[in-house]
Short mmCIF file of C-alpha atoms in Angstrom, two decimals:
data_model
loop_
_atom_site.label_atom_id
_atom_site.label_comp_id
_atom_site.label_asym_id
_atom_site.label_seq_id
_atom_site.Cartn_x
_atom_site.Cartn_y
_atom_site.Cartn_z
CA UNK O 4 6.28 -12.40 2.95
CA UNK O 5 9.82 -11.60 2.06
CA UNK O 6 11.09 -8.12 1.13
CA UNK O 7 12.38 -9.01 -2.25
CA UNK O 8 7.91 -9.77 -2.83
CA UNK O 9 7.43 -6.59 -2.06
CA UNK O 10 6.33 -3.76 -4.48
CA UNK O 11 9.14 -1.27 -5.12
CA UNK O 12 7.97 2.20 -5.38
CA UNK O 13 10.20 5.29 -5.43
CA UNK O 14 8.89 9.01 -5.41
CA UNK O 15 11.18 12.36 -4.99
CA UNK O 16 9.65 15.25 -3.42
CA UNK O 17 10.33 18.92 -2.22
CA UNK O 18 8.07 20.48 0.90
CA UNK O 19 6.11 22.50 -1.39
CA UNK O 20 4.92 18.87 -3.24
CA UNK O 21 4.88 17.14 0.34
CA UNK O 22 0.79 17.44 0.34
CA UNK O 23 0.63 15.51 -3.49
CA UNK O 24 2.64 12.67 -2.15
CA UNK O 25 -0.13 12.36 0.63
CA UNK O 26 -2.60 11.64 -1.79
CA UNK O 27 -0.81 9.72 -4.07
CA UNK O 28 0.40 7.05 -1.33
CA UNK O 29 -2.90 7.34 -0.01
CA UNK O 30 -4.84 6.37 -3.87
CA UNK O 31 -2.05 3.84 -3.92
CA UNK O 32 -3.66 1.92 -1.05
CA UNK O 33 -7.10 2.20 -0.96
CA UNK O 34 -6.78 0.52 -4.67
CA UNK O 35 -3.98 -1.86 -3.84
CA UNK O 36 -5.96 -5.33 -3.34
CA UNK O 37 -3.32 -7.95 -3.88
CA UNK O 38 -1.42 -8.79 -0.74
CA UNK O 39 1.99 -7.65 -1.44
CA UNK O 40 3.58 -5.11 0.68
CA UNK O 41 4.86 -1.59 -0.70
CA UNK O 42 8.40 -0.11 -0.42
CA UNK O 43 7.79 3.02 -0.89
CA UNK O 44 11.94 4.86 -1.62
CA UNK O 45 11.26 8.58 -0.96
CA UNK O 46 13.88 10.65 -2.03
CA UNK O 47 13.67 13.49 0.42
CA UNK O 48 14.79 17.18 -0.98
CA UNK O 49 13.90 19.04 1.96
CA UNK O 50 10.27 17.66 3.52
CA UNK O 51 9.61 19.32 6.90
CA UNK O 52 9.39 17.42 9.84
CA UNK O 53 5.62 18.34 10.33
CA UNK O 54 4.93 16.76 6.74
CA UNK O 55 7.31 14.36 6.75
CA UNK O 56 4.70 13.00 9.96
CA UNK O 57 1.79 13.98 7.51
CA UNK O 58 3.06 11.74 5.10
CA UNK O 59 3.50 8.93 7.34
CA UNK O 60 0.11 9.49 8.61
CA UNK O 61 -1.29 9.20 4.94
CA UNK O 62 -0.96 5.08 4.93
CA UNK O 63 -1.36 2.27 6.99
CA UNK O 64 2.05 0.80 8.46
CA UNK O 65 0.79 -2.49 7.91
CA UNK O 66 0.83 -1.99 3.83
CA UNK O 67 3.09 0.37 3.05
CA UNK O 68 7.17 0.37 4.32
CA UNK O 69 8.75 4.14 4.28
CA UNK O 70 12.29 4.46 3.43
CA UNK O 71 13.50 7.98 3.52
CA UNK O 72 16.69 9.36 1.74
CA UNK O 73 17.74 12.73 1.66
CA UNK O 74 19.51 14.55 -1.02
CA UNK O 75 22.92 15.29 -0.42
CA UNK O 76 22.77 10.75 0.03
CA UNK O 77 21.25 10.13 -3.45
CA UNK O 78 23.32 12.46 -5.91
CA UNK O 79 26.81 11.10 -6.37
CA UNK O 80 29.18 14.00 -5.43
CA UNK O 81 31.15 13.77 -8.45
CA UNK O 82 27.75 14.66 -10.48
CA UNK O 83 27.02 18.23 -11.49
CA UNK O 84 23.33 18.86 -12.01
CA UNK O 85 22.93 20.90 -15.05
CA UNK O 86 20.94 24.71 -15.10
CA UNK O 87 18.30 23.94 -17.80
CA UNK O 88 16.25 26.42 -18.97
CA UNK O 89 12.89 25.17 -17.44
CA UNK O 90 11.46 26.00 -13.74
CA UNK O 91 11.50 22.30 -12.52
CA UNK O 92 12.54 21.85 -9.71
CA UNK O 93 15.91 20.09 -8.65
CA UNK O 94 13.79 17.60 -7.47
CA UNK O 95 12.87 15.74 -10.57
CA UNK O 96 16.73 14.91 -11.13
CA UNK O 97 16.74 12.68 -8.08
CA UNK O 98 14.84 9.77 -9.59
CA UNK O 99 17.98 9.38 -12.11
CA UNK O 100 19.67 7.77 -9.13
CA UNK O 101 17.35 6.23 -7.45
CA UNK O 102 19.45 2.91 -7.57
CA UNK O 103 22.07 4.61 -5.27
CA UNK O 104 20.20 4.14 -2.28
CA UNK O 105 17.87 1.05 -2.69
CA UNK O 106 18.98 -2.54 -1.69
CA UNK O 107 21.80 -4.09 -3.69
CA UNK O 108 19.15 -7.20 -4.65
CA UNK O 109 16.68 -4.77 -6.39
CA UNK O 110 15.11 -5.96 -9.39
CA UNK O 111 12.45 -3.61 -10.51
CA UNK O 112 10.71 -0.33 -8.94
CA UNK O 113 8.27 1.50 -10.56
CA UNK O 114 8.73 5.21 -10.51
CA UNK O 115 5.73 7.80 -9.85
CA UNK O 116 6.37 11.63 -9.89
CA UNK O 117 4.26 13.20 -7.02
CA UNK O 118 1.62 15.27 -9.11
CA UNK O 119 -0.19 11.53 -9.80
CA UNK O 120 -3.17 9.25 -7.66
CA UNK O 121 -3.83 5.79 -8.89
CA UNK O 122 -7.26 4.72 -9.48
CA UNK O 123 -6.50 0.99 -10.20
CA UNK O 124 -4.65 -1.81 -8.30
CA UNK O 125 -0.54 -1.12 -8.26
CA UNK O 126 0.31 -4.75 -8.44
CA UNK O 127 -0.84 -4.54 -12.04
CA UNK O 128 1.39 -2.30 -13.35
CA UNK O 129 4.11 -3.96 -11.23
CA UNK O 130 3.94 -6.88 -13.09
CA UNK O 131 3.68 -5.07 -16.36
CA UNK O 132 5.91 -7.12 -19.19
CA UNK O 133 8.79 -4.91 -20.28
CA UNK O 134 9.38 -6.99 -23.31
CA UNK O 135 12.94 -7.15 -22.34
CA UNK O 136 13.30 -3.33 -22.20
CA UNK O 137 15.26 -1.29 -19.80
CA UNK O 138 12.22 0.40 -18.80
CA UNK O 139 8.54 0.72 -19.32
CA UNK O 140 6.29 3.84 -19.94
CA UNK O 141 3.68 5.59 -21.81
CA UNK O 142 3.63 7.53 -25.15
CA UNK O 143 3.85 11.45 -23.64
CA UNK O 144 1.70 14.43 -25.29
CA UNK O 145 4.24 14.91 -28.06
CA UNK O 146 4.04 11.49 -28.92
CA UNK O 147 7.68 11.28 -31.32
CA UNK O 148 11.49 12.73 -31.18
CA UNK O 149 10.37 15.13 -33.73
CA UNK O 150 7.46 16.73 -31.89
CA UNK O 151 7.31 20.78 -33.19
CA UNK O 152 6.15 21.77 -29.38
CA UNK O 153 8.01 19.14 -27.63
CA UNK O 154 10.12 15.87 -27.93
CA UNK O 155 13.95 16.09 -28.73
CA UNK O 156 14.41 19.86 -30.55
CA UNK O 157 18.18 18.41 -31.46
CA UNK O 158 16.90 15.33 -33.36
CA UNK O 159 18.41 15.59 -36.25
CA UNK O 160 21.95 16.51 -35.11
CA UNK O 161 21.98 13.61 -32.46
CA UNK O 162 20.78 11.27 -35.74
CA UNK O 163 17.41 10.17 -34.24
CA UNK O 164 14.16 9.78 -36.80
CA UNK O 165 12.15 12.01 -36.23
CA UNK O 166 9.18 9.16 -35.70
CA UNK O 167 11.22 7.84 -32.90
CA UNK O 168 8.63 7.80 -29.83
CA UNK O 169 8.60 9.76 -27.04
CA UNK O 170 8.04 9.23 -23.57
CA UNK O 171 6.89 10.73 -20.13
CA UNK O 172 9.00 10.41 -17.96
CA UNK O 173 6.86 10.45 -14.89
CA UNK O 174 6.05 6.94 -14.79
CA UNK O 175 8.75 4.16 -15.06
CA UNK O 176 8.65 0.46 -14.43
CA UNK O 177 12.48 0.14 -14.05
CA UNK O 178 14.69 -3.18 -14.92
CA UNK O 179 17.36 -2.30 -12.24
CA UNK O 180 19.83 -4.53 -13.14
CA UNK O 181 20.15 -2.70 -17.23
CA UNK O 182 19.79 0.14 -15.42
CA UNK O 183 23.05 -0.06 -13.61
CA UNK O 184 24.61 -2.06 -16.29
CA UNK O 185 24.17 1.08 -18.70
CA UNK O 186 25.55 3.58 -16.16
CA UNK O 187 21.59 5.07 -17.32
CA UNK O 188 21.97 8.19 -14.97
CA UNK O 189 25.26 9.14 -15.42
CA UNK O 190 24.33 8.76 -19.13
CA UNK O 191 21.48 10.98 -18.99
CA UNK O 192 23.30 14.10 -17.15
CA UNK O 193 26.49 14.31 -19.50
CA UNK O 194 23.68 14.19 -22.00
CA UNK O 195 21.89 16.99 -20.67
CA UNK O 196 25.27 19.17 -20.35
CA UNK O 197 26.46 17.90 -23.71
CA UNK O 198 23.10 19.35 -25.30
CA UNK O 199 22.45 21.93 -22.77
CA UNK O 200 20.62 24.66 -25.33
CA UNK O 201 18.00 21.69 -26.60
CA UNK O 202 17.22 20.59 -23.35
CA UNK O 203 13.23 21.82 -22.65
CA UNK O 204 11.86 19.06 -20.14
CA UNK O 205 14.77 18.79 -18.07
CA UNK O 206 15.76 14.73 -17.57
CA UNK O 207 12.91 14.07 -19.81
CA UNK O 208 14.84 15.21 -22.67
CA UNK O 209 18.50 13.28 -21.21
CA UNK O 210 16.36 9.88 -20.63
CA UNK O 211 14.48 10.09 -24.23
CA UNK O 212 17.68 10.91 -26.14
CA UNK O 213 19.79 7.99 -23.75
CA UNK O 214 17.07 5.22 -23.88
CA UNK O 215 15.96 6.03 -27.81
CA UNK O 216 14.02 2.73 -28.77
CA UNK O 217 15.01 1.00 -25.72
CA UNK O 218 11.64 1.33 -23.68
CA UNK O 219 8.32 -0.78 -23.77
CA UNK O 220 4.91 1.27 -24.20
CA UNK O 221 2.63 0.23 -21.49
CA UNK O 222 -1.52 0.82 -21.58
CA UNK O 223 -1.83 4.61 -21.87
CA UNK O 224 -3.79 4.34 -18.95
CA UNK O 225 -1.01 3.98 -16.66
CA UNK O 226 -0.05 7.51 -17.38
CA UNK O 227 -3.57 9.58 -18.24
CA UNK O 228 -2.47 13.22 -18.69
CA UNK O 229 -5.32 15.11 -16.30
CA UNK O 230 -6.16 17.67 -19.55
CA UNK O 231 -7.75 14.33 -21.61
CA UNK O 232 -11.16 13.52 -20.80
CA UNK O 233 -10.11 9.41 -20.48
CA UNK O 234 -13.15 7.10 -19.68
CA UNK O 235 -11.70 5.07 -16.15
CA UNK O 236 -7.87 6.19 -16.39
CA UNK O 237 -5.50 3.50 -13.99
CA UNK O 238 -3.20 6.82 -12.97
CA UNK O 239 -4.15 10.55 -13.24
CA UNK O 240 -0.96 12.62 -14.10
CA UNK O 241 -1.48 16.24 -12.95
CA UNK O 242 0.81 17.81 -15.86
CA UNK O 243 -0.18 20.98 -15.85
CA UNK O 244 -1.09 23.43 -13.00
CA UNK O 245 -1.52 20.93 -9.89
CA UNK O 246 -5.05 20.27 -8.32
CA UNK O 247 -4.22 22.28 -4.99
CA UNK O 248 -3.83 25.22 -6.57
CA UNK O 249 -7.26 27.77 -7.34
CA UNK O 250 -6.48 28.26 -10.97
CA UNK O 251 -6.21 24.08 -11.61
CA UNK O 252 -6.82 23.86 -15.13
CA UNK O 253 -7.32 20.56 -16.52
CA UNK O 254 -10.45 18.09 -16.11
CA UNK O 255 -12.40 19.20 -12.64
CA UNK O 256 -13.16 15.70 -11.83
CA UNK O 257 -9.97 14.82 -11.49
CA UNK O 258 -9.28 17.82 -8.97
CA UNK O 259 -12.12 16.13 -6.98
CA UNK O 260 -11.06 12.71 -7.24
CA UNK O 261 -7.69 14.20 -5.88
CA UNK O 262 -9.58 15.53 -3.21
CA UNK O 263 -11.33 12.28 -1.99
CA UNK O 264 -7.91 10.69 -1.43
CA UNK O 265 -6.41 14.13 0.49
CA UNK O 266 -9.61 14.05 2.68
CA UNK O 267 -8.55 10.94 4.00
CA UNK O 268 -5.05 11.95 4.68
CA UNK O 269 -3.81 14.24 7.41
CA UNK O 270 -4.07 17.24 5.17
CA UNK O 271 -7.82 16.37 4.95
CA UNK O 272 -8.72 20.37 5.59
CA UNK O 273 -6.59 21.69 2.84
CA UNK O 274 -8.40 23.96 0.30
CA UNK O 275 -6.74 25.16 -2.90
CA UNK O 276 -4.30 28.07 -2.52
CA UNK O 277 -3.75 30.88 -4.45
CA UNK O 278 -1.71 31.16 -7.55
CA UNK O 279 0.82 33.74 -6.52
CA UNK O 280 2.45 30.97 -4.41
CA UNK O 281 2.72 28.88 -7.27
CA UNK O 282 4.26 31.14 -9.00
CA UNK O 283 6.95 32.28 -6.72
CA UNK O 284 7.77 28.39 -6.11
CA UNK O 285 8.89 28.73 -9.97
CA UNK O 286 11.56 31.56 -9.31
CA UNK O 287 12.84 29.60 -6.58
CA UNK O 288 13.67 26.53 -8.45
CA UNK O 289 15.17 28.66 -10.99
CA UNK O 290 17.82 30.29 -8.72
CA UNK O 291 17.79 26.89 -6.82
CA UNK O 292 19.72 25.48 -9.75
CA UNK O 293 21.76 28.10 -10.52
CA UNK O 294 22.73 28.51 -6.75
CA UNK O 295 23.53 24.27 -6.92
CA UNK O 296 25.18 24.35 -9.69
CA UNK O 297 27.32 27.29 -8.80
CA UNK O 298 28.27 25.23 -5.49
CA UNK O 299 29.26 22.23 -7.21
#
C-alpha cells in the first residue's frame, strides 16, 4: 500500500504526558480494523529516551509508522509563542505547525491531543466529509463565541455573533492544503498576541477566532468530553484532571477503560499518582512560557 493511503495522525507530547500517548496509540489499534497503515507525526517536546522506547513498544510496527520531530524543528524561529494566562503547557502550541514537518504531498491528518483513547475504528473518522471546510471538529462544552464561562470573551470587539459555534480544539480532521494556503498558524499566534488579555484556552481561543464559521461539526462522538455520561462514545477526551492521576474526576469507567489499553502497553504496572505532582507540572508550564518567551 502506498504512503499517501496511509492514515495521517499527528499528536504533540511532553514526558510528563508520554504514558497518555501509550494508551491512546495503543486504543487506536486494537480498534483500527480497516487495512490502512497509520502515520503517526509525534511532535516531540522533550520525551525521554526510556519512554520514547515505551511508546514504541505500545503498537505493533506492522500497523503503525512513528515519525518523531522535536521542538526546536517544528516552531518556525521567526515565531514567538505567546505567555497566556492559562497553565497549558507549551506543548499544545506545536500542533499549529504541524504541516512544517510532514511530507510536502500531505492531504489530510487528523489531530488527537494526548489526554484521548479511541473506542471505534480510526479509518472512520479519517474519512469524515469536511463539507469543504478547512477543518473538522466537534461542538466544545461552551458550545458558541459568546459562552459566559468559555468561548471567545472578546466577541463583540472582534465583531463575531455571539451564536457563532465553538469548537475543541483537541480533535481536528485537517484539509492541509487550506491549511497552508491560509498561513492558519501563523494566523492563529499574531491572533493570540493581538488579543493577549482575552485569550483563556490558549490556541483554542487563536484557532476559534481565525477559523470563525470555517469548520465542519463532526458526530459529537468523535470528541466525548470524559465528565458526560455518553452511551458508546467513538473517542474519550480526558478534559479535566487526567485518568493517571488519584483525584481523576470525571466518569470512573472511563478511567478503567483507560486502563485496559495502558495494561497492554509497556507502562502496564502504572497505578495512579498523587496529585501534588500534578500540580507542580502546572507551575512548570507556567514559568516554561515565560522562560520561552523571554528567550525568543
Amino acid at each position: 500500500m502506498n504512503k499517501k493511503d496511509n492514515i495521517n495522525i499527528v499528536v504533540a507530547s511532553n514526558n510528563h504526558y508520554a504514558i497518555l500517548l501509550g494508551a491512546l496509540i495503543k486504543s487506536i489499534e486494537v480498534n483500527h480494523k480497516t487495512p490502512e497503515k497509520i502515520s503517526l507525526y509525534i511532535l516531540d517536546d522533550g520525551i525521554s529516551k526510556e519512554n520514547q522506547e515505551k511508546i514504541r513498544g505500545s503498537a505493533s510496527k506492522d500497523m503503525v509508522e512513528m515519525y518523531w520531530h522535536k521542538t526546536n524543528s517544528i516552531i518556525p524561529a521567526n515565531v514567538k509563542i505567546p505567555v497566556d494566562k492559562s497553565a497549558f503547557p507549551i506543548t499544545t502550541y506545536l500542533r499549529l505547525f504541524a504541516t512544517e514537518v510532514m511530507p510536502a504531498d500531505t492531504e489530510r491528518y487528523i489531530y488527537l491531543d494526548v489526554d484521548m483513547i479511541v473506542q471505534e475504528d480510526i479509518s472512520k473518522l479519517w474519512y469524515a466529509d469536511l463539507d469543504g471546510k478547512l477543518i473538522g471538529a466537534v461542538l466544545d462544552l461552551s458550545e458558541t463565541a459568546g459562552s459566559e464561562w468559555g468561548g471567545i470573551p472578546n466577541y463583540k470587539e472582534l465583531g463575531i455573533a455571539p451564536e457563532s459555534k465553538y469548537f475543541n480544539a483537541g480533535m481536528m480532521v485537517v484539509d492541509v492544503i487550506q491549511w497552508k494556503a491560509g498561513d492558519i498558524g501563523n494566523k492563529v499566534i499574531q491572533c493570540l498576541h493581538d488579543n493577549l488579555e482575552s485569550v483563556n484556552f490558549a490556541d483554542q481561543y487563536g484557532l476559534n477566532v481565525t477559523l470563525v464559521n470555517q469548520w465542519h461539526a463532526l458526530d459529537p462522538k468523535w470528541n466525548s468530553f470524559a465528565i458526560l455520561d455518553i452511551e458508546d462514545p467513538y473517542l474519550i477526551h480526558y478534559l479535566d484532571i487526567k485518568p493517571i492521576f488519584r483525584s481523576y474526576n470525571s466518569i470512573p469507567r472511563y478511567q478503567e477503560d483507560f486502563y485496559k489499553y495502558l495494561r497492554l502497553t509497556p507502562w502496564k504496572n502504572h497505578k495512579p499518582i498523587p496529585d501534588y505532582v500534578r500540580l507542580s507540572r502546572k507551575v512548570v508550564n507556567k514559568v516554561r512560557k515565560i522562560v520561552s518567551a523571554y528567550l525568543k
